[in-house]
Amino acid sequence: MTKHAESRLLDPSLLGRAAADSFRKLHPRHMARNPVMFVVEAGAVLATLPLVGLGTRSSLSFQLQVVLWLWATVLFANFAEAVAEGRGKAQADALRKTKTDAVARRLAGAERREEKVAASSLGKGDLVVVEAGQLIPGDGTVVEGIASVDESAITGESAPVIREAGGDRSAVTGGTKVLSDRIVVEITSEPGSTFLDRMIKLVEGAERQKTPNEIALDILLAGLTIVFLFATVTLRPFALYSGGDVSPTVLVALLVCLIPTTIGGLLSAIGIAGMDRVLRHNVLAMSGRAVEASGDVNVLLLDKTGTITLGNRQATQLLPAPGVSERELAELAQVASLADETPEGRSIVVLAKEKHGLRGRELRDLHAHFVPFTARTRMSGLDFEGGRKVRKGAADAVDGFVRGLGGHFPEEVRRDVARIAGEGGTPLVVADGGKVAGTITLKDVVKGGMRERFDRLRAMGIRTVMITGDNPLTAASIAREAGVDDFLAEATPEDKLAFIRKEQAAGNLVAMTGDGTNDAPALAQADIGMAMNTGTQAAKEAGNMVDLDSNPTKLIEVVEIGKQLLMTRGALTTFSIANDVAKYFAILPALFVATFPQLQALNVMKLATPESAILSAVVFNALIIVALIPLALRGVSYRPLGAGRILRRNLLIYGLGGLVAPFVGIKAIDLLLVALKLA
């Protein structure tokens, strides 16, 4: 889905649907959800009445143009919302194509008799069999078997994933396809409430609810609208008292230009586009509230393994014992690891090759027998036909092995072991019979670029906390190398939950990632809980976001999108309110210049006539909504700056820009109207 190339901001294929939706959204029931635009629509209706013989006619051409541009203002605002929704609806249509009423092989009764039923009839707790080439009929958990599954219909990722019974990779999604083997799945969702159903509802906006910030801004805009409504209504009595008159059409034009129509017309589109941007990163947000809250997050909890580190310990250094060269140690370490298929064993072979140019050899060529690692011996290695024994393993285990063959464990090696452990690494000692050859350092390798990412988060005002089950020494070492602000060592699920509650009690907003059932309580408690799609059903239900790529570090991008959403809303609100200042100088002199010629001094733009001034302001008021649609959908550019710098930047670009743009735009439109003899 979102792994595919991102569609253009304004996809021509979506514009036709959006244009049609713009007219459908004119229904008062829909418009009432947006107080500002509802007033604009009511004003447009009122201004239209004289044109259909229900009022006095004066300057028909002027009135007609004003009315048309008033309706255009409403339609442009609806169009902005429809374009934002359109991309989600297109994604929903694509997802619906993956939904088929497949036939499921349900296991019935204690004898588990197989019967074929419609997938839509499956209920929670039913057991179904799925084999290679078949679609999984519903969301569930693998209770028997292991299989590779194609989840590209959901994630857009073509590479298959492994799903198996037990552990944290047992969850499967309805509509995905089994590519190999046979599994038994226990259905965990009722018909109509599957993960795919929820995705469709969310991406097409059917369940979108206004966020708290959006509601607060709506109230502010409604308040400003009421103030300007009362102010506009009082102007006609003043005009009549002064011996003049102001037509209802002109009063409506004044009202529409003075109320914050720009942000009012774009507010809904900004919120929808924010959720769309999250989705385009393959993250499914369960609500707009979650996306918005991510912008206010100031504490970020991240697992160490697989998130900050690569997830497997890697050999990073060879420390030879006295009297042994580093190349000799490398040869022995490589020999002892030839048949070791663990990530640690393979990394030792790679290190020997990269540092000393030692190429891999075959066991049959060495005439040796591989001794695997066991929990009892805590060593692995080779036994040669001549009786030679090479081992690598834990220091105390190798110490016992060497002493058993009449050798001794050098103090220098013992000090190396202690130092490596103290620095958070894992020491492996290598022995050739009764002789200790040296030590291999295994470390959790921090992913490339993590320090830079954490520096970026720090600049955003977010404190990062690493969660690990490691001991405090190891945790401190990794935290220092990665550049995180704090760490929680030897963490249990209860510790995570307690830590989140403590931070929230201090007034912080907390985000975290998780994939296991044991993470569910913490995911539910966190303000932003991002569950991995490969995780358990419990984790996905507990969180308010699901990462379809199962990449824990993606939470960083989500936080940036949330901040971008808040900044976009703030920037366009600033621009909209600043916009109105220029309109005062355009319309107010035009209203009363006949009665009070002194007001001509306020006509700083030197607009041609009162009619052209009013019409130019109305036209600009409508067109600026269209001009800002790409910015509302894309979001303002975000850089991790302090709150003070962001405010200054916002005021400089969008505050000052909001003051200057209308003066330039209204004057240009005035010149064009006069040239075309439209005013």
XYZ file of C-alpha atoms in Angstrom:
679
model
C 0.000 0.000 0.000
C 2.201 2.860 1.172
C 5.444 1.216 0.145
C 4.533 2.058 -3.389
C 5.636 5.391 -4.798
C 3.733 8.193 -3.142
C 1.076 9.606 -5.334
C 1.285 13.182 -6.444
C -0.131 15.733 -4.063
C -3.024 16.555 -6.338
C -3.591 13.385 -8.338
C -5.696 14.277 -11.415
C -7.628 11.026 -11.042
C -8.907 12.206 -7.662
C -9.825 15.767 -8.631
C -13.030 14.790 -10.470
C -14.348 12.895 -7.457
C -13.323 15.772 -5.163
C -15.131 18.312 -7.361
C -18.348 16.260 -7.223
C -17.974 15.802 -3.452
C -17.637 19.580 -3.075
C -21.254 20.004 -4.191
C -22.521 17.082 -2.108
C -20.961 18.661 0.974
C -23.159 21.769 0.552
C -25.868 20.035 2.572
C -26.498 22.145 5.713
C -26.117 19.090 7.941
C -22.536 18.697 6.760
C -21.747 22.415 6.729
C -22.973 22.824 10.302
C -19.913 20.863 11.436
C -17.810 23.868 10.385
C -19.291 27.037 11.967
C -17.233 29.457 9.868
C -18.117 27.934 6.521
C -21.727 27.444 7.609
C -21.956 31.218 8.085
C -20.366 31.732 4.644
C -22.932 29.405 3.061
C -25.797 31.143 4.881
C -24.420 34.480 3.655
C -24.211 33.177 0.097
C -27.859 32.083 0.275
C -28.865 35.505 1.637
C -26.927 37.302 -1.103
C -28.536 35.081 -3.732
C -32.139 35.982 -2.776
C -32.210 39.414 -4.553
C -31.082 37.705 -7.744
C -34.137 35.438 -7.802
C -36.642 38.232 -7.255
C -36.916 37.975 -3.475
C -35.214 41.266 -2.785
C -34.372 44.653 -4.301
C -32.254 44.716 -7.451
C -29.297 47.112 -7.676
C -26.163 46.807 -9.747
C -27.100 43.332 -10.968
C -23.714 42.564 -12.519
C -21.872 43.460 -9.321
C -24.250 41.427 -7.175
C -23.998 38.435 -9.474
C -20.217 38.427 -9.327
C -20.183 38.730 -5.531
C -22.676 35.894 -5.171
C -20.730 33.626 -7.524
C -17.498 34.196 -5.607
C -19.247 33.644 -2.268
C -20.433 30.247 -3.477
C -16.966 29.619 -4.878
C -15.530 30.254 -1.397
C -17.773 27.558 0.066
C -17.020 25.129 -2.757
C -13.258 25.705 -2.539
C -13.324 24.931 1.185
C -15.343 21.771 0.506
C -12.929 20.908 -2.317
C -9.943 21.127 0.058
C -11.626 18.696 2.439
C -12.719 16.421 -0.425
C -9.188 16.246 -1.873
C -7.798 15.287 1.533
C -10.489 12.633 1.922
C -10.116 11.464 -1.682
C -6.679 9.986 -1.192
C -7.967 7.997 1.778
C -11.002 6.822 -0.198
C -8.750 5.647 -3.041
C -6.733 3.606 -0.552
C -9.944 2.226 0.943
C -11.125 1.130 -2.515
C -7.825 -0.668 -3.067
C -8.191 -2.426 0.286
C -11.752 -3.484 -0.504
C -10.475 -5.313 -3.545
C -8.482 -7.556 -1.226
C -11.626 -8.463 0.707
C -13.259 -11.534 -0.658
C -15.906 -13.709 0.829
C -13.550 -16.677 0.814
C -14.473 -20.192 1.843
C -12.989 -21.150 5.194
C -12.097 -24.663 6.366
C -13.446 -24.649 9.916
C -12.611 -27.360 12.437
C -15.815 -28.319 14.239
C -16.444 -30.350 17.373
C -14.113 -32.173 19.726
C -13.042 -34.480 16.902
C -12.100 -31.356 14.881
C -14.072 -32.380 11.831
C -13.301 -30.154 8.870
C -16.201 -28.298 7.240
C -16.361 -25.582 4.584
C -18.145 -22.342 5.563
C -18.232 -18.743 4.310
C -15.516 -16.603 5.862
C -18.156 -14.018 6.791
C -19.836 -16.574 9.086
C -16.738 -17.132 11.247
C -16.928 -16.003 14.842
C -14.452 -15.373 17.600
C -12.879 -18.603 18.838
C -13.414 -20.634 15.635
C -10.493 -22.754 14.427
C -9.681 -22.785 10.705
C -7.124 -24.596 8.582
C -5.182 -22.616 5.994
C -2.745 -24.163 3.546
C -0.377 -22.877 0.864
C -2.144 -20.765 -1.765
C -5.167 -19.991 0.426
C -6.283 -16.680 1.938
C -6.503 -16.381 5.708
C -10.263 -15.867 6.243
C -10.070 -13.574 9.289
C -7.870 -12.030 11.946
C -6.482 -14.592 14.297
C -3.619 -16.297 16.073
C -1.645 -19.271 14.772
C -2.157 -22.104 17.273
C -0.553 -24.893 15.230
C 2.185 -24.977 12.607
C 4.430 -22.485 10.874
C 4.067 -20.838 7.451
C 5.350 -18.017 5.268
C 2.639 -15.403 4.661
C 2.263 -12.750 1.966
C 1.059 -9.543 3.694
C 1.610 -7.199 0.746
C -2.134 -6.447 0.507
C -1.872 -4.804 3.939
C 1.691 -3.536 4.197
C 2.721 -3.073 0.563
C 5.857 -5.080 1.365
C 6.419 -7.897 -1.132
C 8.763 -10.004 1.035
C 6.878 -12.811 2.846
C 6.943 -13.052 6.649
C 7.024 -16.078 8.939
C 4.074 -16.740 11.203
C 4.215 -19.536 13.765
C 2.414 -20.818 16.833
C 3.584 -19.398 20.141
C 5.675 -16.307 20.789
C 5.159 -12.826 19.448
C 4.888 -13.680 15.737
C 1.677 -15.664 15.854
C -0.801 -12.935 14.815
C -2.209 -13.124 11.278
C -4.489 -10.746 9.388
C -7.545 -11.649 7.351
C -7.060 -11.183 3.599
C -3.369 -12.145 3.640
C -2.157 -15.252 1.797
C -0.332 -18.335 3.020
C 2.538 -19.161 0.668
C 3.830 -22.373 2.186
C 3.043 -25.094 4.695
C -0.103 -25.513 6.800
C -1.337 -23.611 9.851
C -4.326 -23.721 12.178
C -5.648 -20.281 13.066
C -7.923 -19.319 15.953
C -10.186 -16.434 14.850
C -9.957 -13.435 17.212
C -12.403 -10.961 15.619
C -16.084 -10.861 14.841
C -17.341 -10.308 11.246
C -17.150 -6.657 10.214
C -14.573 -5.737 12.857
C -11.441 -7.242 11.352
C -8.197 -5.349 11.021
C -8.895 -4.840 7.314
C -12.404 -3.502 8.075
C -10.955 -1.041 10.567
C -8.301 0.034 8.097
C -10.921 0.748 5.444
C -13.033 2.820 7.846
C -10.039 4.776 9.067
C -8.397 5.577 5.741
C -11.637 6.740 4.145
C -12.355 8.936 7.137
C -15.620 7.284 8.119
C -14.648 7.279 11.775
C -12.707 10.520 11.876
C -13.440 12.583 14.956
C -12.217 16.071 15.677
C -9.198 16.238 17.940
C -9.157 18.344 21.148
C -6.963 21.031 19.551
C -9.196 21.095 16.491
C -12.294 21.501 18.680
C -10.604 24.303 20.652
C -9.687 26.099 17.425
C -13.249 25.620 16.135
C -14.558 27.341 19.270
C -12.113 30.234 18.796
C -13.059 30.646 15.141
C -16.761 30.462 15.988
C -16.245 33.165 18.620
C -14.484 35.446 16.136
C -17.246 34.806 13.612
C -19.938 35.817 16.124
C -18.047 39.023 16.996
C -17.718 40.023 13.335
C -21.351 39.039 12.689
C -22.588 41.458 15.351
C -20.185 44.134 14.105
C -21.417 43.740 10.518
C -25.101 43.784 11.465
C -24.670 47.131 13.244
C -23.142 48.812 10.182
C -26.408 49.257 8.276
C -28.176 51.233 11.046
C -25.106 53.453 11.242
C -25.171 53.936 7.473
C -28.877 54.796 7.472
C -28.373 57.236 10.345
C -25.609 58.940 8.344
C -27.819 59.339 5.308
C -26.397 56.475 3.293
C -27.230 52.822 2.772
C -25.431 49.502 2.517
C -26.926 46.623 0.560
C -27.255 43.185 2.177
C -24.988 41.758 -0.535
C -22.183 44.145 0.422
C -22.659 43.421 4.130
C -22.431 39.699 3.440
C -19.277 40.280 1.398
C -17.797 42.271 4.285
C -18.677 39.575 6.817
C -17.214 36.753 4.714
C -13.992 38.685 4.174
C -13.572 39.589 7.840
C -14.270 36.223 9.466
C -11.384 33.673 9.401
C -12.576 31.865 6.258
C -9.078 30.787 5.188
C -8.336 28.614 8.207
C -12.026 27.748 8.535
C -12.013 26.337 5.002
C -8.753 24.415 5.467
C -9.025 23.195 9.056
C -10.663 19.861 8.269
C -8.285 19.206 5.355
C -5.261 19.773 7.630
C -6.474 17.133 10.103
C -7.319 14.574 7.416
C -3.994 15.155 5.646
C -2.132 14.613 8.932
C -3.612 11.140 9.277
C -2.894 10.509 5.595
C 0.793 11.384 6.048
C 1.032 8.927 8.935
C -0.606 6.257 6.797
C 1.840 6.936 3.965
C 4.582 5.926 6.398
C 2.702 2.609 6.744
C 1.417 3.476 10.204
C -2.258 3.000 10.954
C -3.455 5.558 13.508
C -6.638 4.543 15.271
C -7.720 8.175 15.634
C -6.725 11.718 14.746
C -6.339 12.276 18.475
C -3.356 9.872 18.460
C -1.655 11.709 15.579
C -2.190 15.060 17.241
C -0.988 13.810 20.621
C 2.221 12.558 19.018
C 3.069 16.190 18.296
C 3.040 16.963 22.025
C 5.088 13.925 23.116
C 8.074 14.837 25.281
C 9.172 11.390 26.544
C 9.938 8.553 24.126
C 10.460 4.961 25.328
C 12.361 2.644 22.994
C 13.399 -0.976 23.367
C 17.123 -1.553 23.031
C 17.190 -4.800 21.081
C 16.147 -4.436 17.466
C 15.360 -0.756 17.895
C 18.510 0.990 19.052
C 20.818 -1.965 18.401
C 20.852 -4.420 15.502
C 19.374 -7.092 17.731
C 22.285 -9.532 17.636
C 25.600 -9.289 19.359
C 28.482 -8.822 16.931
C 32.184 -9.608 17.284
C 34.022 -6.284 17.376
C 37.513 -6.944 18.785
C 40.146 -9.654 19.292
C 42.380 -9.429 22.382
C 45.203 -12.022 22.264
C 46.693 -13.590 25.399
C 50.404 -13.030 26.224
C 52.611 -14.828 23.726
C 49.834 -15.145 21.124
C 49.573 -12.940 18.038
C 46.270 -11.417 17.021
C 46.356 -13.360 13.741
C 46.798 -16.651 15.625
C 43.799 -15.768 17.802
C 41.812 -14.853 14.672
C 42.608 -18.251 13.073
C 41.565 -20.158 16.196
C 38.395 -18.050 16.650
C 37.468 -18.650 13.017
C 38.075 -22.408 13.258
C 35.954 -22.639 16.414
C 33.111 -20.747 14.668
C 33.061 -22.458 11.251
C 30.020 -24.558 12.060
C 28.447 -22.048 14.448
C 25.327 -20.766 12.639
C 24.367 -18.288 15.346
C 24.599 -14.575 14.438
C 27.447 -14.264 16.961
C 29.345 -17.161 15.379
C 28.947 -15.798 11.852
C 30.114 -12.363 13.011
C 33.365 -13.903 14.346
C 34.057 -15.472 10.938
C 33.364 -12.120 9.263
C 35.665 -10.263 11.670
C 38.513 -12.710 11.037
C 38.058 -12.286 7.298
C 37.828 -8.483 7.370
C 40.718 -7.830 9.765
C 43.128 -10.592 8.752
C 41.974 -11.764 5.336
C 41.199 -15.284 6.598
C 38.865 -17.127 4.281
C 36.421 -19.733 5.445
C 37.287 -23.422 5.329
C 35.312 -26.669 5.231
C 35.153 -29.001 8.234
C 35.849 -32.015 6.064
C 39.090 -30.411 4.937
C 40.109 -29.911 8.572
C 39.223 -33.504 9.520
C 37.429 -32.260 12.574
C 34.139 -32.757 14.380
C 31.997 -29.811 15.482
C 31.077 -29.592 19.179
C 27.877 -27.533 19.534
C 27.131 -25.097 22.307
C 24.999 -26.397 25.184
C 23.601 -24.729 28.266
C 25.630 -27.136 30.393
C 29.052 -26.689 28.775
C 28.546 -23.062 27.597
C 31.224 -23.704 24.962
C 31.448 -24.742 21.321
C 34.351 -25.630 19.060
C 36.100 -28.416 17.136
C 37.608 -31.795 18.010
C 40.330 -32.777 15.514
C 41.143 -36.343 14.570
C 44.558 -36.126 16.218
C 43.057 -35.276 19.589
C 43.445 -31.494 19.361
C 40.553 -29.540 20.891
C 39.691 -25.895 20.130
C 37.017 -24.168 22.210
C 35.353 -20.772 22.596
C 32.843 -19.845 25.258
C 32.176 -18.229 28.615
C 35.304 -17.369 30.605
C 34.577 -19.639 33.588
C 33.647 -22.557 31.292
C 36.887 -22.225 29.271
C 38.815 -21.825 32.544
C 37.519 -25.217 33.711
C 38.247 -26.760 30.288
C 41.853 -25.501 30.271
C 42.549 -26.560 33.866
C 41.160 -30.010 33.059
C 43.838 -30.357 30.390
C 46.583 -29.202 32.760
C 46.774 -25.594 31.554
C 46.264 -22.283 33.357
C 44.146 -19.164 32.808
C 46.346 -16.033 32.427
C 45.607 -13.064 34.683
C 45.898 -10.730 31.678
C 43.027 -12.537 29.982
C 41.020 -12.458 33.211
C 41.453 -8.669 33.349
C 40.343 -8.371 29.700
C 37.227 -10.396 30.509
C 36.373 -8.162 33.478
C 36.916 -4.975 31.477
C 34.747 -6.125 28.547
C 31.931 -7.128 30.909
C 32.241 -3.811 32.756
C 31.867 -1.911 29.476
C 28.665 -3.727 28.626
C 30.115 -6.285 26.209
C 30.130 -10.090 26.247
C 33.575 -11.749 26.466
C 34.215 -15.108 24.768
C 37.501 -16.822 25.591
C 39.266 -19.002 22.982
C 41.458 -21.952 23.979
C 43.656 -24.315 21.968
C 43.740 -27.391 24.182
C 45.273 -26.396 27.533
C 46.424 -22.998 26.222
C 44.280 -19.833 26.405
C 44.642 -17.924 23.102
C 42.722 -14.739 23.989
C 39.351 -13.052 24.145
C 36.674 -12.109 21.618
C 34.556 -9.013 22.377
C 30.872 -9.336 21.502
C 28.767 -6.191 21.641
C 25.290 -5.043 20.839
C 26.026 -2.898 17.813
C 24.157 0.387 17.753
C 22.386 1.013 14.435
C 24.002 3.570 12.179
C 22.674 7.108 12.501
C 20.930 6.514 15.848
C 22.982 9.118 17.705
C 22.049 11.727 15.069
C 18.364 10.759 15.352
C 18.447 11.113 19.129
C 20.181 14.481 18.796
C 17.315 15.505 16.516
C 14.748 14.374 19.079
C 16.611 16.278 21.793
C 16.404 19.411 19.672
C 12.650 18.796 19.432
C 12.448 18.825 23.239
C 11.908 15.061 23.564
C 13.696 13.002 26.210
C 14.599 9.484 25.036
C 14.617 6.514 27.403
C 16.041 3.115 26.442
C 14.321 0.049 27.913
C 16.342 -3.147 28.264
C 16.505 -6.333 30.251
C 20.317 -6.007 30.434
C 22.179 -5.275 33.628
C 22.808 -1.594 34.481
C 26.470 -1.681 33.355
C 25.595 -3.000 29.888
C 22.617 -0.654 29.636
C 24.742 2.363 30.581
C 27.345 1.487 27.951
C 24.799 1.118 25.136
C 22.943 4.259 26.248
C 26.181 6.252 26.189
C 27.139 4.971 22.729
C 23.658 5.528 21.247
C 23.238 8.963 22.803
C 19.937 8.369 24.617
C 19.109 10.594 27.571
C 18.231 7.871 30.075
C 17.741 4.122 30.388
C 15.672 1.615 32.336
C 17.729 -1.538 33.007
C 16.513 -5.027 33.966
C 13.047 -3.810 33.043
C 9.995 -5.993 33.619
C 6.508 -5.261 32.184
C 5.551 -3.911 35.614
C 8.588 -1.608 35.571
C 7.601 -0.193 32.161
C 4.056 0.489 33.348
C 5.254 2.136 36.556
C 7.735 4.298 34.642
C 5.044 5.536 32.215
C 2.662 6.375 35.066
C 5.416 8.255 36.886
C 6.208 10.355 33.802
C 2.526 11.083 33.161
C 2.048 12.124 36.782
C 4.836 14.653 36.217
C 2.837 16.155 33.318
C 4.687 14.481 30.449
C 3.190 12.851 27.362
C 4.750 9.437 26.788
C 5.152 7.392 23.609
C 6.423 3.823 23.363
C 6.601 0.854 21.030
C 5.954 -2.813 21.729
C 4.994 -6.096 20.106
C 4.396 -8.662 22.819
C 1.484 -9.503 25.062
C 3.607 -8.415 28.016
C 3.846 -4.954 26.406
C 0.051 -4.545 26.200
C -0.463 -2.872 29.637
C 2.261 -0.291 28.923
C 0.997 0.335 25.364
C -2.496 0.947 26.712
C -1.174 3.304 29.416
C 1.103 5.351 27.129
C -0.334 8.423 25.431
C 1.014 7.049 22.139
C 1.313 3.272 22.003
C 2.636 1.966 18.697
C 2.214 -1.784 18.277
C 4.099 -3.767 15.657
C 2.026 -5.516 12.998
C 4.105 -8.654 13.571
C 3.203 -8.569 17.251
C 0.436 -10.236 19.181
C -3.233 -9.390 18.850
C -3.221 -8.141 22.446
C -0.481 -5.622 21.655
C -2.270 -4.350 18.532
C -5.526 -3.894 20.402
C -3.829 -2.129 23.320
C -1.996 0.488 21.225
C -3.529 3.426 19.373
C -1.222 2.996 16.384
C -0.048 -0.035 14.410
C 3.152 0.012 12.368
C 2.522 -2.177 9.346
C 6.288 -2.432 8.679
C 7.027 -3.432 12.287
C 9.887 -0.930 12.514
C 10.096 0.356 16.107
C 12.212 3.400 15.185
C 9.371 4.712 13.000
C 7.872 6.260 16.107
C 10.385 9.056 15.558
C 8.815 9.889 12.158
C 5.336 9.751 13.685
C 6.330 12.286 16.339
C 7.665 14.588 13.617
C 4.418 14.257 11.634
C 2.415 15.117 14.767
C 4.512 18.219 15.354
C 4.195 19.141 11.687
C 0.401 18.844 11.971
C 0.287 21.224 14.934
C 2.660 23.653 13.212
C 0.613 23.600 9.999
C -2.574 24.374 11.866
C -0.879 27.177 13.809
C 0.819 28.653 10.738
C -2.340 28.798 8.648
C -4.341 30.215 11.562
C -1.761 32.988 11.897
C -1.876 33.606 8.136
C -5.681 33.678 8.087
C -6.081 36.166 10.921
C -3.296 38.412 9.550
C -5.048 38.296 6.164
C -8.031 40.188 7.491
C -6.083 43.380 8.168
C -5.677 44.124 4.445
C -9.355 43.472 3.834
C -10.263 46.210 6.347
C -8.412 48.716 4.164
C -10.132 47.371 1.036
C -13.762 47.082 2.092
C -14.405 49.535 4.938
C -13.466 52.662 2.930
C -15.528 51.336 0.010
C -18.614 51.015 2.217
C -18.753 54.578 3.495
C -16.638 56.660 1.110
C -19.784 58.152 -0.483
C -21.078 59.251 2.934
C -17.707 60.109 4.455
C -15.270 61.170 1.698
C -12.516 61.470 4.313
C -12.337 57.638 4.405
C -10.659 57.773 0.988
C -7.429 58.262 2.936
C -7.689 54.651 4.102
C -7.729 53.445 0.494
C -3.964 52.864 0.656
C -4.140 50.368 -2.218
C -5.720 52.999 -4.475
C -8.436 50.613 -5.593
C -10.415 51.857 -8.579
C -13.998 51.940 -7.295
C -15.920 50.847 -4.207
C -17.410 47.986 -6.234
C -14.010 46.788 -7.470
C -12.582 47.049 -3.921
C -15.324 44.851 -2.486
C -15.230 42.391 -5.373
C -11.414 42.180 -5.305
C -11.466 41.329 -1.590
C -14.124 38.644 -2.125
C -12.224 37.123 -5.049
C -8.938 37.098 -3.110
C -10.693 35.576 -0.098
C -11.875 32.679 -2.261
C -8.697 32.130 -4.281
C -6.370 32.111 -1.282
C -8.105 28.933 -0.044
C -7.259 27.192 -3.331
C -3.697 28.511 -3.227
C -3.151 27.077 0.253
C -4.619 23.600 -0.392
C -1.196 22.082 -1.328
C 0.349 23.501 1.861
C -2.529 22.169 3.982
C -2.131 18.695 2.468
C 1.671 18.625 2.498
C 2.166 20.419 5.813
C 4.608 23.210 6.568
C 8.263 22.249 6.553
C 9.377 21.083 9.972
C 12.751 21.570 11.578
C 13.591 20.676 15.183
C 13.832 24.146 16.700
C 12.976 25.437 20.134
C 9.452 26.712 20.834
C 10.627 30.346 20.837
C 12.372 30.050 17.469
C 9.401 28.230 15.941
C 7.075 31.028 17.136
C 9.322 33.750 15.704
C 9.611 31.866 12.415
C 5.849 31.374 12.295
C 5.159 35.077 12.896
C 7.776 36.175 10.370
C 6.708 33.890 7.521
C 2.981 33.438 8.061
C 2.190 36.505 10.148
C 4.059 39.026 8.020
C 3.238 37.014 4.881
C -0.432 37.074 5.848
C -0.278 40.874 6.085
C 1.566 41.485 2.812
C -0.055 38.865 0.528
C -3.589 40.354 0.534
C -2.345 43.874 -0.214
C -0.507 42.540 -3.271
C -3.253 40.095 -4.273
C -6.229 42.449 -3.880
C -4.466 45.189 -5.828
C -3.590 42.763 -8.660
C -7.181 41.480 -8.827
C -8.488 45.078 -8.841
C -6.307 45.943 -11.817
C -7.481 42.817 -13.635
C -11.181 43.515 -12.955
C -10.843 47.065 -14.242
C -8.947 45.888 -17.317
C -11.689 43.333 -18.048
C -14.394 45.940 -17.265
C -15.958 43.666 -14.669
C -16.064 46.378 -12.024
